Every structure is written in structure tokens, then in C-alpha cells.
Amino acid sequence: MSLYGGIEAGGTKFVCAVGSDPDHVLDEIRFPTSRPEEALTQSIEFFRAHHAKTPLSGIGVAAFGPLDPNPASPTFGYITTTPKPHWAHTDVVGALKTALGLPVGFDTDVNGAALGEYRWGAAQGLNTFVYLTVGTGLGGGGMVGGRLIHGLVHPEMGHMRIPHDLNEDPYPGWCTYHGDCFEGLTCGPAIEARWSTSARDLPVNHPAWALEARYLALGLVNIITVLSPQRIVMGGGVMDQRQLFPMIRRNVTEILNGYIQTPALSNNIDEYIVPPGLGARAGVLGAIALAAAAAES
Ligand code: ADP
Ligand code: ZN
């Protein structure tokens, strides 16, 4: 069984793991996303120690972005224009390749999680699906026709525009670029700013959740009409509020208004909009899946 290294490079924390699949994760460390040199050195030391004992076949990085996932580009493997202090224009893949001499897979956190869900989780057997995370930000990735979605760069589903009734919800939105884009209205920090309470502490029957479910459903309907995904997997800290799932499903049904006739939407919506099969491990297992894909190619 081949062994891989995976890095879930989040805006807040790094998770590094060594393993092969969900049942074989041998070791894991976590540390804050400090400065690039520091976080990458910590990751490299962790993998180097393992590699010396049992050789690793590849490394995978599922990272916050924006980033360059195009292997033909001169800045492939870089975190590019991120507003995160110190991290703009960081050559992540170059640093790992130079230090470890292994194949390195590199993609967005959400494309990584999508690949993990495809191999071992809630998207097995599908070829077109979306993985969304609603947490510090809102990100979306996934597959179309069996391939992770790339193009000009990578999807930025969090920054689509959705209807915002300022009379009902005067909160102007959290996004520094767009204010009330999809992420700006729905991410954890937006909920906290709108209601002046930690999202974790809002009671399950608080009106915050009905509004959140409505916005999330509006975004999902856009995704459904554009990509025609066979399933939508929703993770991230905000989706730990499990009461959101039935509310989102009801809103999606209502907004679509019967236009798309398919059993997945009419009878089985409970299996159409779902939490990650890999739970909170979707990110780091996705990075291991990216490593395996890089080693195989
Ligand atoms: P990240 O986005 O950094 O990967 P998370 O997905 O855990 O991390 O998102 C963190 C955000 O999600 C927090 O800022 C908080 O607003 C929100 N959050 C975390 N846990 C919960 C919870 N149980 N209920 C509601 N919101 C939560
Ligand atoms: Zn935005």
C-alpha cells in the first residue's frame, strides 16, 4: 500500500497527515497558518521524518487561494493574489518539491475535498458534483465529467451574486471585494457581524438560520442551473448547524419551482444536498487523494 503526505492548508490552520486512505492515516499534526516559510518548514520536517522511515510516494496540497492550479503555467503551485498577509505569491509546490523530491499535487481546498469525497465519501460513483464549504469564507469546487473543475483559474463560487433584500436584511456583507456576494452574505464571520453573536452560540430556532438557509439555497440553485451537478456536498463549520440541511432543501425545492424534473430533486433531495461523507476529515483526506493522483500521473 502506497503512503502519501497530505497538507490541508487553511487560512487559519495547517493540517499535515501521512496515510493512504480514511482507514489508514498513520500520523497527523496541526499548527497555525503563520508565515509561509515557517508553515512550509514545519510541514517539510514532518514529512521528511516519515519519508526517512517509510518512503512516501507523493505529497498533496489542498490550499486556500486564489492559487495557480495549471501545471503549464510558470506560476503553477503558487498561492497567488491572496489578501492573506505574507502569503501572496508563495511558491508552495516549488518549496515542497525542492525539499522532498517527490511528486506534488496541488489544488484548491474545495477541489481537494471534492476528490476525497469522490474516492471515499459522499460523491462516490458520480462524475459531476459540487463540494461547498461554508466557514471563514465560502468556497466551491467539484468535478464535471469526471475531472476536477479548472479553467481560466478555478471556480470562485463564493463570489457569485445573489438577490439581497436590504429592507429585510440591511447587513451590507462581509466580502472586502464585493460586500454582499454569496460569501459576503453567508460565511461564518458575516453571520457573526450581522447578529453580533458567535455563530456557534445562536440558538437553532434563531431567525439567523432561516435567512442563512435562504441565501445558501439561492446560491445552490444558481449552481444547479449552471453545472447540473448530480449531488451537492456541503461542509465547513457553519454546516455543523445540521438544522440548515432540511431548511436549505425546502428552499431549493421552492425556488426551483418544479422546473428541473428529476427524481434526485423531486423524491430524493435528502440525498441530493448532503454533508461530507468524510466529515471534518474531508480536507486532509482530499489532500492525500491529490497526492495519490499526482503520484499516479
Ligand atoms: P475554515 O473556514 O478556517 O477552514 P471552518 O470551516 O471551521 O474553518 O469555519 C470557521 C467558521 O465557521 C467560524 O468563523 C465560525 O463563524 C463558523 N463556525 C464554526 N463552527 C460553527 C458552528 N458549530 N456553528 C456555526 N458556525 C460555526
Ligand atoms: Zn466576494
Tab-separated table of C-alpha atoms and ligand atoms in Angstrom:
chain	number	residue	atom	x	y	z
A	1	MET	CA	0.000	0.000	0.000
A	2	SER	CA	1.490	3.365	-1.030
A	3	LEU	CA	1.854	6.058	1.592
A	4	TYR	CA	1.256	9.758	0.897
A	5	GLY	CA	1.615	13.075	2.621
A	6	GLY	CA	-1.325	15.478	2.627
A	7	ILE	CA	-1.479	19.147	3.604
A	8	GLU	CA	-4.790	20.855	4.257
A	9	ALA	CA	-3.554	24.435	4.036
A	10	GLY	CA	-6.334	26.506	5.571
A	11	GLY	CA	-6.412	30.218	6.181
A	12	THR	CA	-6.362	29.578	9.924
A	13	LYS	CA	-4.552	26.281	10.369
A	14	PHE	CA	-2.404	23.743	8.550
A	15	VAL	CA	-3.164	20.039	8.958
A	16	CYS	CA	-0.466	17.633	7.733
A	17	ALA	CA	-1.122	13.903	7.603
A	18	VAL	CA	0.582	10.762	6.382
A	19	GLY	CA	-1.603	7.931	5.152
A	20	SER	CA	-3.210	6.041	2.298
A	21	ASP	CA	-6.964	6.344	2.799
A	22	PRO	CA	-9.528	7.086	5.541
A	23	ASP	CA	-8.764	3.809	7.350
A	24	HIS	CA	-5.009	4.273	7.191
A	25	VAL	CA	-3.966	7.675	8.483
A	26	LEU	CA	-0.761	6.993	10.415
A	27	ASP	CA	0.095	10.397	11.798
A	28	GLU	CA	-1.229	13.944	11.813
A	29	ILE	CA	-0.075	17.351	13.059
A	30	ARG	CA	-1.794	20.753	13.173
A	31	PHE	CA	-0.388	24.222	13.588
A	32	PRO	CA	-1.499	27.800	12.887
A	33	THR	CA	-1.058	29.214	9.378
A	34	SER	CA	1.771	31.522	10.416
A	35	ARG	CA	4.140	32.899	7.791
A	36	PRO	CA	4.819	30.836	4.670
A	37	GLU	CA	8.481	29.988	5.481
A	38	GLU	CA	7.514	28.806	8.950
A	39	ALA	CA	4.450	26.762	7.956
A	40	LEU	CA	6.201	25.153	4.981
A	41	THR	CA	9.301	24.296	7.040
A	42	GLN	CA	7.126	22.658	9.706
A	43	SER	CA	5.328	20.636	7.017
A	44	ILE	CA	8.588	19.606	5.331
A	45	GLU	CA	10.159	18.457	8.614
A	46	PHE	CA	7.097	16.343	9.420
A	47	PHE	CA	7.120	14.616	6.019
A	48	ARG	CA	10.918	14.257	5.921
A	49	ALA	CA	10.909	12.356	9.223
A	50	HIS	CA	8.260	9.953	7.888
A	51	HIS	CA	9.893	9.614	4.492
A	52	ALA	CA	13.156	8.547	6.184
A	53	LYS	CA	11.304	5.683	7.937
A	54	THR	CA	8.824	4.625	5.219
A	55	PRO	CA	9.128	6.248	1.790
A	56	LEU	CA	6.227	8.446	0.711
A	57	SER	CA	5.030	8.237	-2.914
A	58	GLY	CA	3.809	11.814	-3.196
A	59	ILE	CA	2.559	14.927	-1.454
A	60	GLY	CA	-0.802	16.642	-1.952
A	61	VAL	CA	-1.714	20.197	-1.029
A	62	ALA	CA	-5.321	21.393	-0.768
A	63	ALA	CA	-4.962	25.113	-0.140
A	64	PHE	CA	-6.793	28.366	0.375
A	65	GLY	CA	-6.483	30.642	-2.627
A	66	PRO	CA	-6.602	32.165	-5.056
A	67	LEU	CA	-3.915	29.849	-6.390
A	68	ASP	CA	-2.500	28.632	-9.700
A	69	PRO	CA	-3.527	25.018	-10.404
A	70	ASN	CA	-2.388	24.962	-14.063
A	71	PRO	CA	0.708	22.728	-14.497
A	72	ALA	CA	1.547	24.509	-17.776
A	73	SER	CA	1.753	27.927	-16.119
A	74	PRO	CA	5.018	29.490	-14.887
A	75	THR	CA	3.375	30.166	-11.521
A	76	PHE	CA	1.909	26.655	-11.123
A	77	GLY	CA	1.821	25.701	-7.475
A	78	TYR	CA	1.755	29.255	-6.182
A	79	ILE	CA	-0.762	30.800	-3.847
A	80	THR	CA	-1.191	33.924	-5.965
A	81	THR	CA	-3.150	37.065	-5.125
A	82	THR	CA	-4.472	36.162	-1.697
A	83	PRO	CA	-5.342	39.028	0.646
A	84	LYS	CA	-3.939	36.903	3.495
A	85	PRO	CA	-0.905	38.787	4.886
A	86	HIS	CA	2.537	37.420	3.815
A	87	TRP	CA	1.070	34.677	1.606
A	88	ALA	CA	0.631	36.404	-1.767
A	89	HIS	CA	2.868	34.888	-4.494
A	90	THR	CA	4.106	31.946	-2.390
A	91	ASP	CA	5.629	29.045	-4.323
A	92	VAL	CA	4.198	26.162	-2.283
A	93	VAL	CA	4.843	23.312	-4.737
A	94	GLY	CA	8.390	24.533	-5.500
A	95	ALA	CA	9.314	24.585	-1.814
A	96	LEU	CA	7.995	21.052	-1.234
A	97	LYS	CA	9.498	19.600	-4.430
A	98	THR	CA	12.933	21.059	-3.729
A	99	ALA	CA	12.971	19.835	-0.139
A	100	LEU	CA	11.419	16.394	-0.597
A	101	GLY	CA	11.982	15.430	-4.244
A	102	LEU	CA	8.507	13.891	-4.540
A	103	PRO	CA	5.590	14.440	-6.947
A	104	VAL	CA	3.318	17.170	-5.566
A	105	GLY	CA	-0.405	17.502	-6.310
A	106	PHE	CA	-1.848	20.971	-5.792
A	107	ASP	CA	-5.392	22.301	-5.896
A	108	THR	CA	-7.917	24.396	-4.021
A	109	ASP	CA	-9.086	23.188	-0.613
A	110	VAL	CA	-12.535	22.541	-2.066
A	111	ASN	CA	-11.332	20.677	-5.169
A	112	GLY	CA	-9.183	18.566	-2.839
A	113	ALA	CA	-12.130	17.830	-0.568
A	114	ALA	CA	-14.213	17.042	-3.662
A	115	LEU	CA	-11.631	14.485	-4.801
A	116	GLY	CA	-11.604	12.913	-1.325
A	117	GLU	CA	-15.420	12.713	-1.333
A	118	TYR	CA	-15.280	11.181	-4.820
A	119	ARG	CA	-12.821	8.461	-3.790
A	120	TRP	CA	-14.127	7.620	-0.323
A	121	GLY	CA	-17.098	9.779	0.663
A	122	ALA	CA	-20.452	11.149	-0.440
A	123	ALA	CA	-19.605	11.566	-4.160
A	124	GLN	CA	-18.557	8.007	-4.977
A	125	GLY	CA	-19.766	6.858	-8.387
A	126	LEU	CA	-20.667	10.391	-9.576
A	127	ASN	CA	-18.922	12.299	-12.343
A	128	THR	CA	-20.450	15.773	-11.940
A	129	PHE	CA	-20.906	17.165	-8.446
A	130	VAL	CA	-20.042	20.147	-6.272
A	131	TYR	CA	-18.350	20.424	-2.885
A	132	LEU	CA	-19.066	23.636	-0.952
A	133	THR	CA	-17.544	24.759	2.309
A	134	VAL	CA	-19.233	27.405	4.440
A	135	GLY	CA	-16.829	28.548	7.137
A	136	THR	CA	-14.470	31.514	7.424
A	137	GLY	CA	-15.293	32.012	3.750
A	138	LEU	CA	-17.438	30.181	1.235
A	139	GLY	CA	-15.693	28.109	-1.421
A	140	GLY	CA	-16.888	25.709	-4.072
A	141	GLY	CA	-15.149	23.097	-6.188
A	142	GLY	CA	-16.016	19.766	-7.679
A	143	MET	CA	-15.981	17.675	-10.820
A	144	VAL	CA	-17.554	17.972	-14.226
A	145	GLY	CA	-17.462	14.853	-16.405
A	146	GLY	CA	-15.086	13.091	-14.012
A	147	ARG	CA	-12.468	15.874	-13.874
A	148	LEU	CA	-11.831	18.411	-11.154
A	149	ILE	CA	-13.055	21.802	-12.363
A	150	HIS	CA	-10.327	24.103	-13.660
A	151	GLY	CA	-10.467	26.632	-16.438
A	152	LEU	CA	-9.312	30.172	-16.583
A	153	VAL	CA	-8.136	29.566	-12.995
A	154	HIS	CA	-10.513	27.715	-10.684
A	155	PRO	CA	-14.131	28.301	-9.664
A	156	GLU	CA	-14.884	31.122	-7.231
A	157	MET	CA	-18.441	30.127	-6.376
A	158	GLY	CA	-18.360	32.169	-3.186
A	159	HIS	CA	-18.302	35.372	-5.193
A	160	MET	CA	-21.392	34.899	-7.344
A	161	ARG	CA	-24.139	37.471	-6.809
A	162	ILE	CA	-27.448	36.519	-5.279
A	163	PRO	CA	-30.572	38.571	-4.533
A	164	HIS	CA	-30.259	40.628	-1.347
A	165	ASP	CA	-33.304	42.444	0.017
A	166	LEU	CA	-31.832	45.320	2.021
A	167	ASN	CA	-35.165	46.016	3.728
A	168	GLU	CA	-35.325	42.520	5.122
A	169	ASP	CA	-31.575	42.280	5.797
A	170	PRO	CA	-29.738	45.619	5.974
A	171	TYR	CA	-26.370	43.919	6.679
A	172	PRO	CA	-24.054	45.105	3.849
A	173	GLY	CA	-21.976	41.898	3.590
A	174	TRP	CA	-18.522	40.705	4.633
A	175	CYS	CA	-16.616	40.406	1.343
A	176	THR	CA	-13.855	43.001	1.022
A	177	TYR	CA	-14.202	42.918	-2.781
A	178	HIS	CA	-17.982	42.752	-3.285
A	179	GLY	CA	-19.774	43.305	0.001
A	180	ASP	CA	-22.902	41.224	-0.391
A	181	CYS	CA	-21.765	38.430	-2.741
A	182	PHE	CA	-22.677	34.812	-1.825
A	183	GLU	CA	-19.753	34.525	0.603
A	184	GLY	CA	-20.269	38.062	1.867
A	185	LEU	CA	-23.829	37.210	2.944
A	186	THR	CA	-23.364	33.661	4.252
A	187	CYS	CA	-19.877	32.978	5.668
A	188	GLY	CA	-19.415	32.474	9.419
A	189	PRO	CA	-17.969	35.953	10.027
A	190	ALA	CA	-20.938	37.500	8.125
A	191	ILE	CA	-23.413	35.696	10.388
A	192	GLU	CA	-21.483	36.896	13.424
A	193	ALA	CA	-21.304	40.507	12.211
A	194	ARG	CA	-25.000	40.577	11.235
A	195	TRP	CA	-26.264	39.231	14.548
A	196	SER	CA	-23.421	40.394	16.827
A	197	THR	CA	-23.151	36.879	18.278
A	198	SER	CA	-20.851	33.935	17.719
A	199	ALA	CA	-22.465	31.673	15.101
A	200	ARG	CA	-21.866	28.711	17.403
A	201	ASP	CA	-23.998	30.333	20.112
A	202	LEU	CA	-27.050	31.288	18.026
A	203	PRO	CA	-29.961	29.018	19.100
A	204	VAL	CA	-31.210	26.560	16.472
A	205	ASN	CA	-34.535	28.414	16.184
A	206	HIS	CA	-32.905	31.850	15.737
A	207	PRO	CA	-34.063	33.727	12.583
A	208	ALA	CA	-30.397	33.811	11.516
A	209	TRP	CA	-30.728	30.225	10.288
A	210	ALA	CA	-33.827	30.797	8.136
A	211	LEU	CA	-32.071	33.711	6.433
A	212	GLU	CA	-28.853	31.693	6.060
A	213	ALA	CA	-30.740	28.743	4.548
A	214	ARG	CA	-32.491	31.073	2.081
A	215	TYR	CA	-29.219	32.617	0.872
A	216	LEU	CA	-27.475	29.252	0.666
A	217	ALA	CA	-30.409	27.859	-1.339
A	218	LEU	CA	-30.297	30.806	-3.770
A	219	GLY	CA	-26.607	30.093	-4.402
A	220	LEU	CA	-27.257	26.372	-4.755
A	221	VAL	CA	-29.992	26.982	-7.316
A	222	ASN	CA	-27.514	29.005	-9.398
A	223	ILE	CA	-25.000	26.173	-9.167
A	224	ILE	CA	-27.665	23.575	-10.040
A	225	THR	CA	-28.838	25.517	-13.084
A	226	VAL	CA	-25.300	26.207	-14.358
A	227	LEU	CA	-23.471	22.909	-13.733
A	228	SER	CA	-26.284	20.359	-13.342
A	229	PRO	CA	-24.444	18.547	-10.524
A	230	GLN	CA	-25.615	15.058	-9.568
A	231	ARG	CA	-25.118	15.940	-5.896
A	232	ILE	CA	-24.015	18.866	-3.721
A	233	VAL	CA	-21.882	18.139	-0.670
A	234	MET	CA	-21.820	20.908	1.968
A	235	GLY	CA	-19.166	21.104	4.672
A	236	GLY	CA	-17.395	23.729	6.796
A	237	GLY	CA	-18.014	25.000	10.310
A	238	VAL	CA	-21.337	26.722	9.560
A	239	MET	CA	-22.796	23.480	8.200
A	240	ASP	CA	-22.220	21.904	11.616
A	241	GLN	CA	-25.610	23.538	12.226
A	242	ARG	CA	-27.370	20.439	10.935
A	243	GLN	CA	-30.815	22.095	11.111
A	244	LEU	CA	-29.732	24.027	7.989
A	245	PHE	CA	-29.885	20.962	5.743
A	246	PRO	CA	-33.689	20.435	5.728
A	247	MET	CA	-34.226	24.211	5.518
A	248	ILE	CA	-31.901	24.519	2.520
A	249	ARG	CA	-33.555	21.550	0.792
A	250	ARG	CA	-37.017	23.094	1.269
A	251	ASN	CA	-35.852	26.447	-0.093
A	252	VAL	CA	-34.144	24.873	-3.116
A	253	THR	CA	-37.330	22.955	-3.957
A	254	GLU	CA	-39.390	26.115	-3.602
A	255	ILE	CA	-37.063	28.312	-5.686
A	256	LEU	CA	-36.683	25.743	-8.494
A	257	ASN	CA	-40.485	25.577	-8.556
A	258	GLY	CA	-40.583	22.200	-10.288
A	259	TYR	CA	-38.647	23.350	-13.333
A	260	ILE	CA	-35.975	20.628	-13.242
A	261	GLN	CA	-37.797	17.292	-13.301
A	262	THR	CA	-35.596	14.548	-11.948
A	263	PRO	CA	-36.065	12.005	-9.146
A	264	ALA	CA	-32.966	13.373	-7.361
A	265	LEU	CA	-34.738	16.694	-6.858
A	266	SER	CA	-38.358	15.597	-6.573
A	267	ASN	CA	-38.150	12.488	-4.366
A	268	ASN	CA	-34.617	12.213	-3.049
A	269	ILE	CA	-33.499	15.716	-2.180
A	270	ASP	CA	-32.341	14.391	1.210
A	271	GLU	CA	-29.663	12.508	-0.713
A	272	TYR	CA	-29.011	15.378	-3.103
A	273	ILE	CA	-27.855	18.068	-0.665
A	274	VAL	CA	-25.744	16.248	1.901
A	275	PRO	CA	-22.954	16.670	4.480
A	276	PRO	CA	-19.485	15.300	3.625
A	277	GLY	CA	-19.158	11.523	3.911
A	278	LEU	CA	-15.685	12.101	5.352
A	279	GLY	CA	-16.973	14.638	7.882
A	280	ALA	CA	-14.363	17.052	9.218
A	281	ARG	CA	-11.590	14.923	7.647
A	282	ALA	CA	-12.679	15.763	4.065
A	283	GLY	CA	-9.957	18.415	3.744
A	284	VAL	CA	-6.908	16.441	4.784
A	285	LEU	CA	-8.067	13.220	3.116
A	286	GLY	CA	-8.644	15.284	-0.022
A	287	ALA	CA	-5.010	16.365	0.148
A	288	ILE	CA	-3.976	12.696	0.379
A	289	ALA	CA	-6.176	11.971	-2.650
A	290	LEU	CA	-4.412	14.799	-4.546
A	291	ALA	CA	-1.056	13.221	-3.611
A	292	ALA	CA	-2.173	9.840	-4.929
A	293	ALA	CA	-3.385	11.432	-8.176
A	294	ALA	CA	-0.045	13.245	-8.612
A	295	ALA	CA	1.928	10.049	-7.938
A	296	GLU	CA	-0.184	8.093	-10.446
A	297	SER	CA	0.078	10.631	-13.267
B	1	ADP	P1	-12.021	27.347	7.949
B	1	ADP	O1	-13.001	28.086	7.125
B	1	ADP	O2	-10.979	28.233	8.556
B	1	ADP	O3	-11.462	26.147	7.270
B	1	ADP	P2	-14.309	26.353	9.449
B	1	ADP	O4	-14.903	25.703	8.272
B	1	ADP	O5	-14.361	25.611	10.757
B	1	ADP	O6	-12.789	26.754	9.236
B	1	ADP	O7	-15.051	27.761	9.616
B	1	ADP	C1	-14.886	28.530	10.745
B	1	ADP	C2	-16.070	29.485	10.850
B	1	ADP	O8	-17.274	28.745	10.843
B	1	ADP	C3	-16.052	30.274	12.137
B	1	ADP	O9	-15.576	31.570	11.863
B	1	ADP	C4	-17.491	30.319	12.601
B	1	ADP	O10	-18.045	31.527	12.158
B	1	ADP	C5	-18.164	29.209	11.860
B	1	ADP	N1	-18.475	28.053	12.710
B	1	ADP	C6	-17.615	27.137	13.204
B	1	ADP	N2	-18.261	26.218	13.933
B	1	ADP	C7	-19.561	26.555	13.925
B	1	ADP	C8	-20.758	26.005	14.483
B	1	ADP	N3	-20.738	24.910	15.242
B	1	ADP	N4	-21.914	26.639	14.231
B	1	ADP	C9	-21.950	27.747	13.465
B	1	ADP	N5	-20.880	28.301	12.915
B	1	ADP	C10	-19.702	27.735	13.137
B	2	ZN	ZN	-16.987	38.456	-2.921
